[in-house]
Coordinates of C-alpha atoms in Angstrom, one line a residue:
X148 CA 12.7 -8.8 -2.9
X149 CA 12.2 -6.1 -5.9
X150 CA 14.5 -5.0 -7.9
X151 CA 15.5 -1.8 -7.4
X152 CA 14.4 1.0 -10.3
X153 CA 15.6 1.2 -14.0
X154 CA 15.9 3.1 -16.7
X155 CA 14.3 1.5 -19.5
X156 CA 15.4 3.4 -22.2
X157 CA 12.8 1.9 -25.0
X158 CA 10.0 2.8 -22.9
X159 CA 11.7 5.8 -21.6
X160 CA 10.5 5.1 -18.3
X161 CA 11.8 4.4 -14.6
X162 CA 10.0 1.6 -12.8
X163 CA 11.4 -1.0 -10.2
X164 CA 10.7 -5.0 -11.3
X165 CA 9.3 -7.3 -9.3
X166 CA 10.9 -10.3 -9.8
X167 CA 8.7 -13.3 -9.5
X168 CA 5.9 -11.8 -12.5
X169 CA 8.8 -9.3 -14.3
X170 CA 6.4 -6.8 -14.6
X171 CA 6.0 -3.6 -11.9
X172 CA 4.0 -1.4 -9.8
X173 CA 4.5 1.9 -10.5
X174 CA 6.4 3.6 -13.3
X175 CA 7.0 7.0 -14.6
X176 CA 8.1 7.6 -18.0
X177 CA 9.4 10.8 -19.8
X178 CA 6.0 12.2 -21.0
X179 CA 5.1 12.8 -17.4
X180 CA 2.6 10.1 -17.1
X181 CA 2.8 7.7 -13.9
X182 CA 1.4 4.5 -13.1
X183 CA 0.2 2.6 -10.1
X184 CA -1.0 -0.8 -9.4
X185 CA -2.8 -2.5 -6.3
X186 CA -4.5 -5.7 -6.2
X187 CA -7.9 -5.9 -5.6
X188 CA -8.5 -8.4 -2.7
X189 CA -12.3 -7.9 -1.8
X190 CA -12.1 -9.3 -6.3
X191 CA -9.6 -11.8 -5.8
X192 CA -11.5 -14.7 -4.4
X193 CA -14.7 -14.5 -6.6
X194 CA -12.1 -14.1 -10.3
X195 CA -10.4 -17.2 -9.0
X196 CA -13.2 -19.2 -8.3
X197 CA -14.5 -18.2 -12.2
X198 CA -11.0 -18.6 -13.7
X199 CA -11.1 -22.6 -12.7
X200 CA -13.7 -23.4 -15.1
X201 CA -11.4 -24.1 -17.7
X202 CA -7.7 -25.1 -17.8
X203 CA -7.5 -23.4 -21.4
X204 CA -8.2 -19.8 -19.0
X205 CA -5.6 -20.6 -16.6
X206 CA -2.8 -20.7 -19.2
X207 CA -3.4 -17.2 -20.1
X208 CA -2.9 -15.9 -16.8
X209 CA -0.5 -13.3 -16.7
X210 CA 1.0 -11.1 -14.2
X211 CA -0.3 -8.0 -13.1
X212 CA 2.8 -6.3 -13.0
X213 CA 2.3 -6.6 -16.9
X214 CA 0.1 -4.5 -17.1
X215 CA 1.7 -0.9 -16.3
X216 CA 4.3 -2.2 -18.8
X217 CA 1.9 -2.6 -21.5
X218 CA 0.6 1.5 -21.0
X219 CA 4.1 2.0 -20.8
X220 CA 4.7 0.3 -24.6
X221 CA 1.3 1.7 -26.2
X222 CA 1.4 4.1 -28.5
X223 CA -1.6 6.1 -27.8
X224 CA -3.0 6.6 -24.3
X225 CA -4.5 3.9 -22.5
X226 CA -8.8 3.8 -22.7
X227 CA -10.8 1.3 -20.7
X228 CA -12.4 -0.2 -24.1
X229 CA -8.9 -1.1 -24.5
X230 CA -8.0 -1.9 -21.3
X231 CA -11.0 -4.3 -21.1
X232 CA -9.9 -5.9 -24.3
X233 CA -6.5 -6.4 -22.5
X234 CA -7.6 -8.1 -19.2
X235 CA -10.2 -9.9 -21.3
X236 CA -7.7 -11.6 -23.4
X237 CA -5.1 -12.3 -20.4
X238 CA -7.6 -12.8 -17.6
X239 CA -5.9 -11.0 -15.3
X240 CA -6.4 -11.2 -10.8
X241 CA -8.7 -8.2 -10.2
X242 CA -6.8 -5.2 -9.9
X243 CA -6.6 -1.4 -9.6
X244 CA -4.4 0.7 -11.9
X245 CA -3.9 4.4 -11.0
X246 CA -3.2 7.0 -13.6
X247 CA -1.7 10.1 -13.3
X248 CA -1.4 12.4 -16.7
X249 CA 0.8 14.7 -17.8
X250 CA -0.2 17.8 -16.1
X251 CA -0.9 20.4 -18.5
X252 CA -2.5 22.9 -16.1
X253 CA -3.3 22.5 -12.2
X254 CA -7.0 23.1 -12.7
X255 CA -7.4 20.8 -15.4
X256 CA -5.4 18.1 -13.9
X257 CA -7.7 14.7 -12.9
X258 CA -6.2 11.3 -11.8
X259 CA -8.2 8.7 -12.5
X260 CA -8.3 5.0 -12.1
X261 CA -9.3 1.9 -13.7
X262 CA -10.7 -1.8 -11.6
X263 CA -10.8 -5.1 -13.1
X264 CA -13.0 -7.1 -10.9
X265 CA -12.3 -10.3 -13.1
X266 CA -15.2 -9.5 -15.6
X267 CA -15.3 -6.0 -16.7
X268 CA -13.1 -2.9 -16.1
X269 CA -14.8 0.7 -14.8
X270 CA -13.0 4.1 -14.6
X271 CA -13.5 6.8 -11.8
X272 CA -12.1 10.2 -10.8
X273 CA -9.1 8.8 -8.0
X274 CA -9.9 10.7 -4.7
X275 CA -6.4 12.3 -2.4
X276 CA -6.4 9.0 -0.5
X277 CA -6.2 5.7 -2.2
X278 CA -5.4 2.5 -0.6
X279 CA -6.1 -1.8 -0.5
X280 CA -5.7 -4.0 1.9
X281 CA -5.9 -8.3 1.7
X282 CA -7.9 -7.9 5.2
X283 CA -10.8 -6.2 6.9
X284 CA -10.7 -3.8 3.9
X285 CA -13.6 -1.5 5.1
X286 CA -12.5 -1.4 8.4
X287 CA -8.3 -0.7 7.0
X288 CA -9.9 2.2 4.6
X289 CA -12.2 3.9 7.2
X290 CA -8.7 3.6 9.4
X291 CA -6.5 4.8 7.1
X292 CA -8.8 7.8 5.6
X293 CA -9.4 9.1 9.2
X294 CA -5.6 9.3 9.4
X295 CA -5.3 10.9 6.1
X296 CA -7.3 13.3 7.2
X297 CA -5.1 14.7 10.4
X298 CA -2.2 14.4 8.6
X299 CA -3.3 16.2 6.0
X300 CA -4.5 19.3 8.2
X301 CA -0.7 20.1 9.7
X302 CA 0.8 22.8 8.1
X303 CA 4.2 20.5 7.5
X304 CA 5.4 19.9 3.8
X305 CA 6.0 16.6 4.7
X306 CA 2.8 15.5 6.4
X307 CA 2.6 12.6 3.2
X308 CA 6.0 11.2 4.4
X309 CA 4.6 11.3 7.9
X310 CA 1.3 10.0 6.6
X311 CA 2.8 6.3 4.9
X312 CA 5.3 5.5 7.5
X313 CA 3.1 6.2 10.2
X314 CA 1.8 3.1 12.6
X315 CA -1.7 5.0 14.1
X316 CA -3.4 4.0 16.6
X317 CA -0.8 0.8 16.4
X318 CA 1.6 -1.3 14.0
X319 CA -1.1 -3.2 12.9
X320 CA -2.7 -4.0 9.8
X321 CA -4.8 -1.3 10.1
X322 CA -1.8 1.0 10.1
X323 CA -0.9 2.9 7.0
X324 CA 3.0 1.3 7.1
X325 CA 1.6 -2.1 7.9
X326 CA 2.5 -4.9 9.6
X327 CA 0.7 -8.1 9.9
X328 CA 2.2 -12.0 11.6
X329 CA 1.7 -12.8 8.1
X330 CA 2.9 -9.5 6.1
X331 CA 4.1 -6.3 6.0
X332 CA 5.3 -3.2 3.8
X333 CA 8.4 -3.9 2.6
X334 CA 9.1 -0.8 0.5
X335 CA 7.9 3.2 -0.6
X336 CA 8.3 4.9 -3.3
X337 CA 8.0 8.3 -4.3
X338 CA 7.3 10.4 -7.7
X339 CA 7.9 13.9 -8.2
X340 CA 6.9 15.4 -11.6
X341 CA 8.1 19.2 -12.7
X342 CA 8.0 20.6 -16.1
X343 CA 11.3 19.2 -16.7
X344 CA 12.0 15.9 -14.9
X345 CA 10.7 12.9 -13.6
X346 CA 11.9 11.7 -10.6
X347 CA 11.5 8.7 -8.6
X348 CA 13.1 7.9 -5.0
X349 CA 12.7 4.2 -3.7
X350 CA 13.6 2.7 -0.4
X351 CA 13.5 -0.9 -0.2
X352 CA 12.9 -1.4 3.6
X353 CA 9.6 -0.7 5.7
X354 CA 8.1 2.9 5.5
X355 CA 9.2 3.1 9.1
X356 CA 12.3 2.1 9.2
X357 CA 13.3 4.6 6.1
X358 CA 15.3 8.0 5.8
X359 CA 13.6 10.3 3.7
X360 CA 17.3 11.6 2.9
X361 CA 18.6 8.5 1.9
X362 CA 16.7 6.4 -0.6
X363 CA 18.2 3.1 -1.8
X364 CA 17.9 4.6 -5.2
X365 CA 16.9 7.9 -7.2
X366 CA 16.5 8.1 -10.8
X367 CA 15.5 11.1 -12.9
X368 CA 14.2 11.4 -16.6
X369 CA 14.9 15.1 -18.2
X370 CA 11.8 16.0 -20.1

């Protein structure tokens, strides 16, 4: 199980650790940047099968959950020439990292993210809905952004709450809070970012069986 989010006061950032890699998957830090990574399944198979070729390649595997750690340490913004250096030096399992920037004014305010397919690493404009899936991806994203869709047409400010712990048409692993013989979601997190704070609210249990009131933990970073 993760650990549940810190403070890391050199990085001035708030991010939860996953144990087994000691890296993360999302962070937020005091500039009012946030990360987000997902692996890339549909990648995973075809990086794995080119990483064997040499056992000099396999010792620099790293974790992924290095990576948002990494943007979190630079000292300018992250590029993809540089991110491409990166994951070509470490050979990383194909992944997707989402960014979102400080936001300096609504209108001018564009997510993007970054894949790394195991060879080279693009860039694109991130869409409302963004999500991955280690089965029947096409048919889990079709799924998913149907459901995004009549959620996101309610007049309810909390229609994205209602949105990940929601099991439609089913618990399944089609279902955006998913559940699968062999998996499930284990945890949500949340980022809110003001002019003046960061915040971050985790619960570490399944979407569905969490209180939006009463997150394991909240941590906030004045700006």
């Amino acid at each position: 199980m993760a650990e549940l989010p810190i403070f890391d006061e050199v990085r001035q950032a708030i991010y939860p650790i996953d144990p087994q890699g000691q890296g993360t998957w999302i962070a937020t830090n005091q500039n009012g940047e946030t990360w987000c990574l997902l692996n890339l399944y549909q990648k995973n198979q075809a990086a794995e099968l080119g990483y064997s070729a040499t056992s000099a390649r396999k010792q620099k595997l790293l974790s992924r959950g290095q990576i948002i750690l990494a943007c979190l340490s630079a000292q300018t913004d992250m590029s993809l020439p540089r991110l491409q250096d990166y994951c070509g030096k470490y050979k990383f399992s194909p992944f997707t990292l989402c960014y979102f920037p400080k936001v300096l004014t609504p209108q001018n305010w564009q997510p993007i993210y970054w894949q790394w397919d195991g060879i080279q690493v693009t860039a694109q404009q991130l869409p409302n809905m963004f999500t991955s899936s280690g089965k029947a991806f096409t048919k889990v994203l079709s799924h998913r952004q149907a459901v995004f869709s009549q959620f996101s047409r309610q007049q309810s400010n909390d229609y994205l709450w209602q949105f990940h712990t929601s099991h439609q048409p089913s618990k399944s692993h089609t279902s955006v809070c998913m559940h699968r013989a062999d998996a499930k979601s284990v945890s949500i997190t949340e980022v809110t970012s003001s002019t003046t704070v960061q915040q971050m609210k985790y619960w570490n249990t399944s979407p569905c069986q969490a209180q939006y009131s009463k997150p394991t933990a909240r941590l906030i970073i004045n700006r």
